[in-house]
mmCIF file of C-alpha atoms in Angstrom:
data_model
loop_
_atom_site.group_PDB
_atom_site.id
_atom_site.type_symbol
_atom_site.label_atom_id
_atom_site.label_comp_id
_atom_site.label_asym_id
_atom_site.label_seq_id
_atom_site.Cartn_x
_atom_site.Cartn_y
_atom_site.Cartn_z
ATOM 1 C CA UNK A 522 -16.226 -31.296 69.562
ATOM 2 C CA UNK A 523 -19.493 -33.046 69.061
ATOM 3 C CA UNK A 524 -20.830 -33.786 65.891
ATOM 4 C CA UNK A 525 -24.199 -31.995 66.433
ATOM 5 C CA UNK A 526 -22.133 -28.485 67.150
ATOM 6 C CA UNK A 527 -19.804 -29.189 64.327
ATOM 7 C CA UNK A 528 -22.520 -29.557 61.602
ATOM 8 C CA UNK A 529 -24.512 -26.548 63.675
ATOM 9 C CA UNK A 530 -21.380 -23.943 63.629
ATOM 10 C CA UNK A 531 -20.496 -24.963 59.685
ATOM 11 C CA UNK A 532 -24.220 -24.462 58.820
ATOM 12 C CA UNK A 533 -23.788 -21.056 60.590
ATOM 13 C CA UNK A 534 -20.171 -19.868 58.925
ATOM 14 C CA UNK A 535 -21.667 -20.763 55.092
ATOM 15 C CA UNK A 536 -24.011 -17.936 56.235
ATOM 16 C CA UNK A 537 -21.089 -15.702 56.781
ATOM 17 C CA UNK A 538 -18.696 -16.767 53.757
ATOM 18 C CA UNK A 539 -20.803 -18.625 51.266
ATOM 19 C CA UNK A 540 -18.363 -21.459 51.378
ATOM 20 C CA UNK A 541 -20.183 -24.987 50.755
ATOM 21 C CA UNK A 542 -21.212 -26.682 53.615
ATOM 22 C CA UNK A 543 -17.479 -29.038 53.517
ATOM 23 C CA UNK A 544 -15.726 -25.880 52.778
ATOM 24 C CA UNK A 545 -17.358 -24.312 56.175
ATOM 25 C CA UNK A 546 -16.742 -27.672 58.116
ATOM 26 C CA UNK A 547 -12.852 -28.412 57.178
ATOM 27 C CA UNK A 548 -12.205 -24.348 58.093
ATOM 28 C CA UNK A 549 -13.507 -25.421 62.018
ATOM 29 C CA UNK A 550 -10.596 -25.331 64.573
ATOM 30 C CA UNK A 551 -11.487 -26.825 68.125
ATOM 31 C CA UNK A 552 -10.714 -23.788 70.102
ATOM 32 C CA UNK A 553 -10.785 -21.490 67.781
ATOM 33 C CA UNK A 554 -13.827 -18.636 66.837
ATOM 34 C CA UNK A 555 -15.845 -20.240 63.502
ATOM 35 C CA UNK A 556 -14.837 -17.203 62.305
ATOM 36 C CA UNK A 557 -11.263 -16.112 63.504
ATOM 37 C CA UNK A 558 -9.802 -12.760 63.042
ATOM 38 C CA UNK A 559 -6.609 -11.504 61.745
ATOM 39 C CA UNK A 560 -4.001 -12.935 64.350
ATOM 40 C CA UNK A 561 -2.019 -9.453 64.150
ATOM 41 C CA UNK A 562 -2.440 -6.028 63.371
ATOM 42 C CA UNK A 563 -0.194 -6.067 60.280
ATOM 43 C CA UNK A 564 -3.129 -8.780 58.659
ATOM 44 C CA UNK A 565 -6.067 -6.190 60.028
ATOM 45 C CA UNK A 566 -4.578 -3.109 58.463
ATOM 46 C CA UNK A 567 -4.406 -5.142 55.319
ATOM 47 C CA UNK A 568 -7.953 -6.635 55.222
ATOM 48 C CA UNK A 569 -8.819 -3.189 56.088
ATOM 49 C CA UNK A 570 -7.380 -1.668 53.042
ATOM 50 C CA UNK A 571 -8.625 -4.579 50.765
ATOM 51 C CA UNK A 572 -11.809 -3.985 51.961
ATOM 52 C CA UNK A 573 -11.635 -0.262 51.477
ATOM 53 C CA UNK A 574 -10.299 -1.398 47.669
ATOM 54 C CA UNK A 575 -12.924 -3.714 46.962
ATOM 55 C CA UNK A 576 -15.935 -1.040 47.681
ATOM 56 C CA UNK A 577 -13.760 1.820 45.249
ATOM 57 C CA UNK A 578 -13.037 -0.388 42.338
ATOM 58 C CA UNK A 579 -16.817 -1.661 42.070
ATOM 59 C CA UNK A 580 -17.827 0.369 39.571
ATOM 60 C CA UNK A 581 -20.203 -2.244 37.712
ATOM 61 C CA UNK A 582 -22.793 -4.452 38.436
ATOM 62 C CA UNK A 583 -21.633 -8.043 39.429
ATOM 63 C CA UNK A 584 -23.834 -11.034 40.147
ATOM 64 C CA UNK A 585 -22.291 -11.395 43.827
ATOM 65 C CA UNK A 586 -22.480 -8.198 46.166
ATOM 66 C CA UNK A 587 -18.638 -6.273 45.234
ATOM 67 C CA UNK A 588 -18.163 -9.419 42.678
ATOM 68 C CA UNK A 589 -16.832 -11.636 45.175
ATOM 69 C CA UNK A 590 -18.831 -15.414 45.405
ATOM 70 C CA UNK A 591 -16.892 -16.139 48.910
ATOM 71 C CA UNK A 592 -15.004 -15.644 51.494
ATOM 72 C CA UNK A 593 -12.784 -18.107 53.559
ATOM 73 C CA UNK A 594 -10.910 -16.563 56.292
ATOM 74 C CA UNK A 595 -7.827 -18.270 58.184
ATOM 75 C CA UNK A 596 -6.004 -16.245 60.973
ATOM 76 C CA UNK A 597 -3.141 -15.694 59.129
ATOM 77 C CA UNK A 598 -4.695 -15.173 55.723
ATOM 78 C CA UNK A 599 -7.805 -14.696 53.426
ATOM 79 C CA UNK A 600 -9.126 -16.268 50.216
ATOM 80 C CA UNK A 601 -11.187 -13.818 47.920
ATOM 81 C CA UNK A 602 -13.317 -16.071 45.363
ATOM 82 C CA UNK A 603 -13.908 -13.477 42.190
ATOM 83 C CA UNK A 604 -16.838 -14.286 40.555
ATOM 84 C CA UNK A 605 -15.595 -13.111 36.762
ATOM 85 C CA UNK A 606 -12.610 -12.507 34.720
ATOM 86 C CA UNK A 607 -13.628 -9.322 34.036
ATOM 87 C CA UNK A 608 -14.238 -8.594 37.954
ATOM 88 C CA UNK A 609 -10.389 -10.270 38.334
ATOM 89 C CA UNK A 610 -8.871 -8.157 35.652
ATOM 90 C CA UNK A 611 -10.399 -5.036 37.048
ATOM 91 C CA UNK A 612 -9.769 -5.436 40.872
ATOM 92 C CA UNK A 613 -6.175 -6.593 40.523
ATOM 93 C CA UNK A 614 -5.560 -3.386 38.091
ATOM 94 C CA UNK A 615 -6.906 -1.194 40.987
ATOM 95 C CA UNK A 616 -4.607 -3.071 43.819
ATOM 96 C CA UNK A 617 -1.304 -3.089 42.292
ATOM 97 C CA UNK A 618 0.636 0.038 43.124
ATOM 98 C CA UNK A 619 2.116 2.346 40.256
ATOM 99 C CA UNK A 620 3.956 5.622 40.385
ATOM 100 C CA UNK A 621 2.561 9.073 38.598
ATOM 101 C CA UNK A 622 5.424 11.110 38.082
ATOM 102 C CA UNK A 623 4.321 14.253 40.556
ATOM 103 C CA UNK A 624 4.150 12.168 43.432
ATOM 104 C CA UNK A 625 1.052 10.212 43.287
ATOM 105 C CA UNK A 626 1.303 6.225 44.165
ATOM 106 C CA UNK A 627 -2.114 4.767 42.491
ATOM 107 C CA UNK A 628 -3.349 0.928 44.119
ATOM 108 C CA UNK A 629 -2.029 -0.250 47.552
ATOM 109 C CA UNK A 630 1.124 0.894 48.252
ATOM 110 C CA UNK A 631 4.236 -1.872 48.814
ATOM 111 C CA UNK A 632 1.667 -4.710 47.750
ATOM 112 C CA UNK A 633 3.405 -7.074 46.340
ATOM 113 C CA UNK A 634 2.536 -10.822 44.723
ATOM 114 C CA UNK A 635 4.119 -13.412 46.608
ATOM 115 C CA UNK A 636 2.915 -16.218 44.298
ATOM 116 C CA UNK A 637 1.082 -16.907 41.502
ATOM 117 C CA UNK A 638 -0.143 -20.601 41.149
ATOM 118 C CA UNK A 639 -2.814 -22.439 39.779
ATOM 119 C CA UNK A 640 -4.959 -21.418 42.665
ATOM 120 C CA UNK A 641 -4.605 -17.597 42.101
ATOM 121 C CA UNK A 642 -2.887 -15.466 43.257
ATOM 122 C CA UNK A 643 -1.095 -14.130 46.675
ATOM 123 C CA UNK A 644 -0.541 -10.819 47.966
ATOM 124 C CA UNK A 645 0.969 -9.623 50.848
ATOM 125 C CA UNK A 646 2.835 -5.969 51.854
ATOM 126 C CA UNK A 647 6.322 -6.315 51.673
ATOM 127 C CA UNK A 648 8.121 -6.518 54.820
ATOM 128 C CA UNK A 649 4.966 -7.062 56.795
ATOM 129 C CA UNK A 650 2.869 -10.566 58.195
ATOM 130 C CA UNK A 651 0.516 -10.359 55.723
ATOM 131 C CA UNK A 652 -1.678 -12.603 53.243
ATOM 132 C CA UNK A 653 -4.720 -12.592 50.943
ATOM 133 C CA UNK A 654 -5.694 -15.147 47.973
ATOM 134 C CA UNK A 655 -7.635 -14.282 44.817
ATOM 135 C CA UNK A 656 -8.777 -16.533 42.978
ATOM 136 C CA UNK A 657 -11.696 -17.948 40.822
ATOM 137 C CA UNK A 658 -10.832 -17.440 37.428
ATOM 138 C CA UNK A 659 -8.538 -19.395 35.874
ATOM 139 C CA UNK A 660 -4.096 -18.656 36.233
ATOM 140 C CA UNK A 661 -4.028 -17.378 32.983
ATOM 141 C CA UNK A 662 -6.710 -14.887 33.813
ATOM 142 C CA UNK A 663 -4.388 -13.355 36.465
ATOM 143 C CA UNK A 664 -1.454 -13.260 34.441
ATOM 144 C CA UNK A 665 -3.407 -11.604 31.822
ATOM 145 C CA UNK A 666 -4.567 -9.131 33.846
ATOM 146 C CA UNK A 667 -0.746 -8.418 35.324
ATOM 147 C CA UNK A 668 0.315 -8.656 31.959
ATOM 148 C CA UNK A 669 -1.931 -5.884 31.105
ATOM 149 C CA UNK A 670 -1.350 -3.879 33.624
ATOM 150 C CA UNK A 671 1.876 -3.708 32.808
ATOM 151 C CA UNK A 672 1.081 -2.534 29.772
ATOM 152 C CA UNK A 673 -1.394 0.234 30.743
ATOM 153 C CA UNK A 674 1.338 1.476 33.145
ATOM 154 C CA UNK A 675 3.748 1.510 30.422
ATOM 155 C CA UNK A 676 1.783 3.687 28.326
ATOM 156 C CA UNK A 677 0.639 6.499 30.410
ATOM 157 C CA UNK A 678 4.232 6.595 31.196
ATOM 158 C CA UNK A 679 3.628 5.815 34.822
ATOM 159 C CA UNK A 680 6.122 3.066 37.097
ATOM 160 C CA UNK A 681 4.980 -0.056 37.995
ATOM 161 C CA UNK A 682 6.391 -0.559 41.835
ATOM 162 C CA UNK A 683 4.966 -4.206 42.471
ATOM 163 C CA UNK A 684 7.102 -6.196 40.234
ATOM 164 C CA UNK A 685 10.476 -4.458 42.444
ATOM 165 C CA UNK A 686 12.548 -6.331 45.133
ATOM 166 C CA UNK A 687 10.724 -6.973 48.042
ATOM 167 C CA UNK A 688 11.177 -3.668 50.545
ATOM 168 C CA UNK A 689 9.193 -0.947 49.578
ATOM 169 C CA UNK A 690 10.530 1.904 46.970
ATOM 170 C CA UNK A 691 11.360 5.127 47.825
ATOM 171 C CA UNK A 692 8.040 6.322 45.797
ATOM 172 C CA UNK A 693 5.998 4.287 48.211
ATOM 173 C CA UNK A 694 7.640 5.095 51.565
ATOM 174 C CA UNK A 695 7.577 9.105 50.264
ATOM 175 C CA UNK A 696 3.501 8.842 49.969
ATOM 176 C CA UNK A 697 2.947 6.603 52.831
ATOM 177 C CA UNK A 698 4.753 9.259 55.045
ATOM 178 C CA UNK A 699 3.013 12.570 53.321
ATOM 179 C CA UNK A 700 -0.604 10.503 53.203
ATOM 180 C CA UNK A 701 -0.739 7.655 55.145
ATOM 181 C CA UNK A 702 0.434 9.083 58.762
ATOM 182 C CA UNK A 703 -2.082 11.689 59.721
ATOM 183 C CA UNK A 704 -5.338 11.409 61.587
ATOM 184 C CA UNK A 705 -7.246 9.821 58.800
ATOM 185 C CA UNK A 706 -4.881 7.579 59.177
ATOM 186 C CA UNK A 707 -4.851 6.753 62.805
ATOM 187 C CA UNK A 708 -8.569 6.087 62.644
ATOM 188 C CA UNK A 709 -8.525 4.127 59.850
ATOM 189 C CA UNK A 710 -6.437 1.821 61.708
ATOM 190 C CA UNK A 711 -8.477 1.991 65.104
ATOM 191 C CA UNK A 712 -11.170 1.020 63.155
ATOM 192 C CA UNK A 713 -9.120 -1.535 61.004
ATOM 193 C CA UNK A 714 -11.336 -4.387 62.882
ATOM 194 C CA UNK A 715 -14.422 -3.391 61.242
ATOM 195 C CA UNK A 716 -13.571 -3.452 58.113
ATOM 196 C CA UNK A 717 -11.591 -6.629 58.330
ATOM 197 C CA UNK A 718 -14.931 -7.852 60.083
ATOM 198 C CA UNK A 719 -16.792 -7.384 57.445
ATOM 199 C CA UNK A 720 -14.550 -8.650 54.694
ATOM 200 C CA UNK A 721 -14.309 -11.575 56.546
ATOM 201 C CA UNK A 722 -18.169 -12.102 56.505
ATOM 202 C CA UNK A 723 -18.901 -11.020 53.010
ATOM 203 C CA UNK A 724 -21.075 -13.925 52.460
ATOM 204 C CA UNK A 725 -24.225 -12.192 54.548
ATOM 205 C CA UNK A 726 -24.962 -9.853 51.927
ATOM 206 C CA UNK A 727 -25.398 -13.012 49.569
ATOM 207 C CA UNK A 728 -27.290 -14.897 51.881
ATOM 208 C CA UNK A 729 -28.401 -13.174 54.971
ATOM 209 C CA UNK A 730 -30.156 -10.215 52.048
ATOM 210 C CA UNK A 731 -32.410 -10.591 48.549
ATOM 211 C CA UNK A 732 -31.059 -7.732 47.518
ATOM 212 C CA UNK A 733 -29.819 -6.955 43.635
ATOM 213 C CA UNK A 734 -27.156 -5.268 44.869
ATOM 214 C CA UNK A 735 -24.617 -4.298 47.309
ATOM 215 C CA UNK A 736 -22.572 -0.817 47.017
ATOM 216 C CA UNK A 737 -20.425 1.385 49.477
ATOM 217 C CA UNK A 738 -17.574 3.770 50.572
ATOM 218 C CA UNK A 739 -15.950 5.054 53.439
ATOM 219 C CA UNK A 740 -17.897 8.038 54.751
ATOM 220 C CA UNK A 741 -16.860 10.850 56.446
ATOM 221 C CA UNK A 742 -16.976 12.158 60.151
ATOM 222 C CA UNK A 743 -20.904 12.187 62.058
ATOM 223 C CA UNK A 744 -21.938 14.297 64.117
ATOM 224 C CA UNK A 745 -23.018 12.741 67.553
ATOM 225 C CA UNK A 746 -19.515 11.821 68.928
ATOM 226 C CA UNK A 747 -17.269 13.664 71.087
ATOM 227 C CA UNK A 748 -13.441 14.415 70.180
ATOM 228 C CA UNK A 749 -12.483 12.008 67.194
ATOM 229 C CA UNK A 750 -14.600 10.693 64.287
ATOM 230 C CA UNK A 751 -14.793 6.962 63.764
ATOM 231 C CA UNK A 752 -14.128 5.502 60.419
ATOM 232 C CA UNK A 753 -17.441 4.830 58.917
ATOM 233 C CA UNK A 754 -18.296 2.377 56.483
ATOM 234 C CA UNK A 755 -21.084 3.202 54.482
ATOM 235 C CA UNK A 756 -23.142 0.261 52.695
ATOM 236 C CA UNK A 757 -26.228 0.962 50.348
ATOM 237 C CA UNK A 758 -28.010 -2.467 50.481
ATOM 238 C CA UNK A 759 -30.319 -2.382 47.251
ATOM 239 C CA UNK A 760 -33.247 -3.999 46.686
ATOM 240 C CA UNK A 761 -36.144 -4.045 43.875
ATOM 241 C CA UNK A 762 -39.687 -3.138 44.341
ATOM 242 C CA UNK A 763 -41.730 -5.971 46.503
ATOM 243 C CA UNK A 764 -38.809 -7.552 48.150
ATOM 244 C CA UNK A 765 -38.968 -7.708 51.744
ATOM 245 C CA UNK A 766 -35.365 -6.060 52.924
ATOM 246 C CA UNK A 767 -35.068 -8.707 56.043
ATOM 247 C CA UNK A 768 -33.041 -5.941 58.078
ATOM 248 C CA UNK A 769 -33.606 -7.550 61.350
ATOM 249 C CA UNK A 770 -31.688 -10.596 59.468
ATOM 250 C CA UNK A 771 -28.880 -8.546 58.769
ATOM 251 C CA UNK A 772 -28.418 -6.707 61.659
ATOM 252 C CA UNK A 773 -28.581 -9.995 63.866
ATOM 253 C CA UNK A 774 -26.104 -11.619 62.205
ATOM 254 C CA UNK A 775 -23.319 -8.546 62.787
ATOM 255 C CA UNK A 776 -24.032 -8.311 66.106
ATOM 256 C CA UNK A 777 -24.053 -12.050 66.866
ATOM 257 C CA UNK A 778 -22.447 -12.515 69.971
ATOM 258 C CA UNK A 779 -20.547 -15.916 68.240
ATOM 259 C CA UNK A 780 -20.432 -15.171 64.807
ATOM 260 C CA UNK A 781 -20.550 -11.579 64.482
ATOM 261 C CA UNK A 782 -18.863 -8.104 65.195
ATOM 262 C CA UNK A 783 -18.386 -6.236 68.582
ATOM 263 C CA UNK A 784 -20.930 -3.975 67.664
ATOM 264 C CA UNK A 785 -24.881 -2.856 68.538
ATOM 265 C CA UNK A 786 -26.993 -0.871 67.425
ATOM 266 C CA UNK A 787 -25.923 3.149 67.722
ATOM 267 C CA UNK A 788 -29.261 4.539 69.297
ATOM 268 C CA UNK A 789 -27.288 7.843 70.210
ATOM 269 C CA UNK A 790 -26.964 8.728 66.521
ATOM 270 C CA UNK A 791 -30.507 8.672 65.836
ATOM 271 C CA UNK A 792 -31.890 11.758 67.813
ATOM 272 C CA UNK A 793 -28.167 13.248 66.992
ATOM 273 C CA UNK A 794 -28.120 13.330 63.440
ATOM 274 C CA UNK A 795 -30.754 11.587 61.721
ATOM 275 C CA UNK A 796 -30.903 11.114 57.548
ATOM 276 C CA UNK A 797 -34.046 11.761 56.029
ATOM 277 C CA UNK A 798 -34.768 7.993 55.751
ATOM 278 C CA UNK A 799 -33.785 6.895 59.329
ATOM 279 C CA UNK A 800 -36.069 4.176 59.453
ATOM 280 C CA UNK A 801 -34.214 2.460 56.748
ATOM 281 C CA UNK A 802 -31.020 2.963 57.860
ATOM 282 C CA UNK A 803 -28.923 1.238 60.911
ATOM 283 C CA UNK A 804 -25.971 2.458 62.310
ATOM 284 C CA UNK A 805 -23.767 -0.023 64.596
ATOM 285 C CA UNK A 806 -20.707 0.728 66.542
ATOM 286 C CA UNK A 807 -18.111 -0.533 69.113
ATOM 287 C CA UNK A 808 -18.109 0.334 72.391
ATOM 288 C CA UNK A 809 -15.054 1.976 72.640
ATOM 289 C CA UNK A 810 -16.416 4.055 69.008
ATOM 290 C CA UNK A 811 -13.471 3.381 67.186
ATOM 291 C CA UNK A 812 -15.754 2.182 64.007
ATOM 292 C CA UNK A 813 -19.431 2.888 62.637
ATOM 293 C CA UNK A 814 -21.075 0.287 60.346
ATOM 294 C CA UNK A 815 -23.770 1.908 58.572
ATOM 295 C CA UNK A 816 -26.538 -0.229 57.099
ATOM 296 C CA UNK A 817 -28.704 1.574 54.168
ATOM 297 C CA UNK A 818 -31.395 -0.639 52.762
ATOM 298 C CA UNK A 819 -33.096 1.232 49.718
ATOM 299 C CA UNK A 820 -34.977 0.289 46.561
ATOM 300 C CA UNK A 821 -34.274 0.934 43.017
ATOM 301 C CA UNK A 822 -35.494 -1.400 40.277
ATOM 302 C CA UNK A 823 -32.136 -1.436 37.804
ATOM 303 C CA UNK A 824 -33.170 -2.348 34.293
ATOM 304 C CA UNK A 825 -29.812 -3.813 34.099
ATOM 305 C CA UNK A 826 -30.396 -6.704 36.307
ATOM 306 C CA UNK A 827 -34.091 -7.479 35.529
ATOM 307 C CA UNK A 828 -34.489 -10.556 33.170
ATOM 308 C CA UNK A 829 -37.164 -8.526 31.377
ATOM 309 C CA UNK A 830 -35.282 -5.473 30.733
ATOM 310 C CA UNK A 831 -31.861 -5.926 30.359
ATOM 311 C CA UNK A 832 -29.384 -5.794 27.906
ATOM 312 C CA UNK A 833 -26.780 -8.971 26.082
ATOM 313 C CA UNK A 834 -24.051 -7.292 28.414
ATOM 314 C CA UNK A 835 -25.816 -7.895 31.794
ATOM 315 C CA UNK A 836 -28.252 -11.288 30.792
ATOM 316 C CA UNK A 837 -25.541 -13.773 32.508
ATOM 317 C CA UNK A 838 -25.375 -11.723 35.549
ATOM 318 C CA UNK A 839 -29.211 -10.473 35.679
ATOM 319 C CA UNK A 840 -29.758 -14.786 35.489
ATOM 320 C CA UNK A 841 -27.289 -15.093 38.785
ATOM 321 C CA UNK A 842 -28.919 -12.093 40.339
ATOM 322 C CA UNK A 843 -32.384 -13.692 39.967
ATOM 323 C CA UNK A 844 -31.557 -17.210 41.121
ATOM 324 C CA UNK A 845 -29.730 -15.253 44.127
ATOM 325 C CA UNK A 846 -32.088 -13.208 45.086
ATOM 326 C CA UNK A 847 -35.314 -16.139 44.961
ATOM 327 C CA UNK A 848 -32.829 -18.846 47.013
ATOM 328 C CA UNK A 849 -32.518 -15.955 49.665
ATOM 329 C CA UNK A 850 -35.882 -14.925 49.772
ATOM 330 C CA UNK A 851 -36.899 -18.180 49.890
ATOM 331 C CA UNK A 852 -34.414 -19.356 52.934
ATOM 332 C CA UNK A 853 -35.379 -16.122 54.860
ATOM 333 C CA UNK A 854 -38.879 -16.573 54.273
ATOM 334 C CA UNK A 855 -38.373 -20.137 56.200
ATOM 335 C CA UNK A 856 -36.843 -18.449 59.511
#
């Protein structure tokens, strides 16, 4: 591969990931996409879910968009980077699965942690091809945060089903079959590709955005499509007053034809069912509509991450947030 595309495509992934320029580069595969996807459907299912997990425990604001700094996707795996100890300790809690007596599994159920080195730590779904790194904080921050897991478990007299043999307990495989096989189901994992997509290119809501802030869910069914609902990933793009939102930015980097996500913009929504604010929001979906992406750029000034008006609890992360947000606007401004 010639140097000249090399340097071109790694340029293009750190917009994507947020790796480092060398990080970008040494993840480049001759005849492979600069940004693979999950080589099976076991690995999609999974990002999906982590994905899904990493929008519902965000319940805080975090320098980096969800409180992940990057993203380096590998076919057959994912790195997470956390950008906090206290962002670790609370998205680990949410992932590992526990049993409420009554029938309710709580996290992802049959996770399990396949290793824990000084790197971070590995998770994967028993039985299953499947594989995801988080890391960032230091080892002893993740085994703190199993540690105290454990420990909350323990005393709200719940079960703690990851640290069990490696096949899935009979609390897990109950819920999966009374939750997790229904239509919900079925297109959650149609749409599995989407929201692996998107993990997988985290990084453009650091770099591809100014905003202060990144939030979402998973919405429920639109009108505007016949016989089944795609799964719809909402995402509330937040900026403060004056900042130019840069939505064409966004929106061409998703649909990039190289780097991006099968997806374009989904005109027949608009006349369908349009929100109040439709010129700020952009929907995108597949062709086949088996998942909706939809971008919501809004402003609210939060005192919390404003150098002027926040607190000792948010002055480290308002400082990130302002250095992010001036680099981007900045680098945008340029194109």
């Amino acid at each position: 591969m010639p140097s000249e595309r090399i340097s071109r495509l790694a340029a293009r992934r750190q917009q994507y990931t947020n790796e480092t320029y060398q990080q970008a580069r040494d993840m480049l595969r001759p005849g492979r996409a600069p940004i693979p996807g999950a080589d099976c459907d076991e690995q999609r299912n999974f990002e999906a879910e982590l994905f899904y997990q990493l929008l519902e425990s965000h319940r805080d604001f975090t320098a980096y968009p969800f409180g992940i700094r990057r993203v380096r996707p590998q076919p057959d795996t994912i790195e997470l980077v956390v950008e906090s100890d206290e962002r670790a300790r609370r998205l680990l809690s949410w992932l590992l699965p526990s049993y409420e007596p009554g029938g309710e599994v709580h996290g992802i159920p049959g996770l399990r942690l396949r290793q824990r080195t000084a790197r971070g730590v590995e998770l994967h779904i028993a039985g299953q091809r499947t594989s995801a790194w988080l890391t960032g904080p230091h080892r002893d921050v993740w085994k703190r945060a199993e540690t105290e897991s454990l420990e909350h478990v323990a005393d709200i007299g719940w079960k703690a089903l990851w640290r069990g043999p490696e096949h899935w307990s009979t609390e897990e495989v109950a819920f999966e079959h009374e939750w997790n096989t229904g239509e919900w189901s079925r297109h959650f994992r149609a749409g599995a590709w989407s929201a692996s997509g998107l993990l997988r290119r985290l990084g453009i809501f650091h770099t591809l955005t100014a905003a202060d802030a990144v939030t979402g869910y998973k919405g429920l069914g639109i009108n505007g499509y016949g016989g089944s609902d795609p799964v719809r990933w909402c995402l509330d793009i937040i900026h403060r007053s004056g900042t130019r939102r840069h939505m064409h930015d966004l929106v061409e980097a998703v649909t990039d034809a190289e780097f991006g996500l099968p997806v374009s913009r989904a005109d027949h929504l608009d006349a369908i069912y349009p929100p109040e604010t439709m010129e700020n929001w952009i929907r995108l979906d597949d062709e086949a509509r088996t998942g909706l992406i939809e971008l919501r750029f809004t402003t609210w000034n939060y005192e919390q991450l404003q150098l002027a008006t926040c607190g000792p609890k948010y002055q480290a992360i308002a400082e990130v947030v302002e250095r992010r947000v001036t680099t981007a606007a900045q680098r945008l401004g340029r194109r």
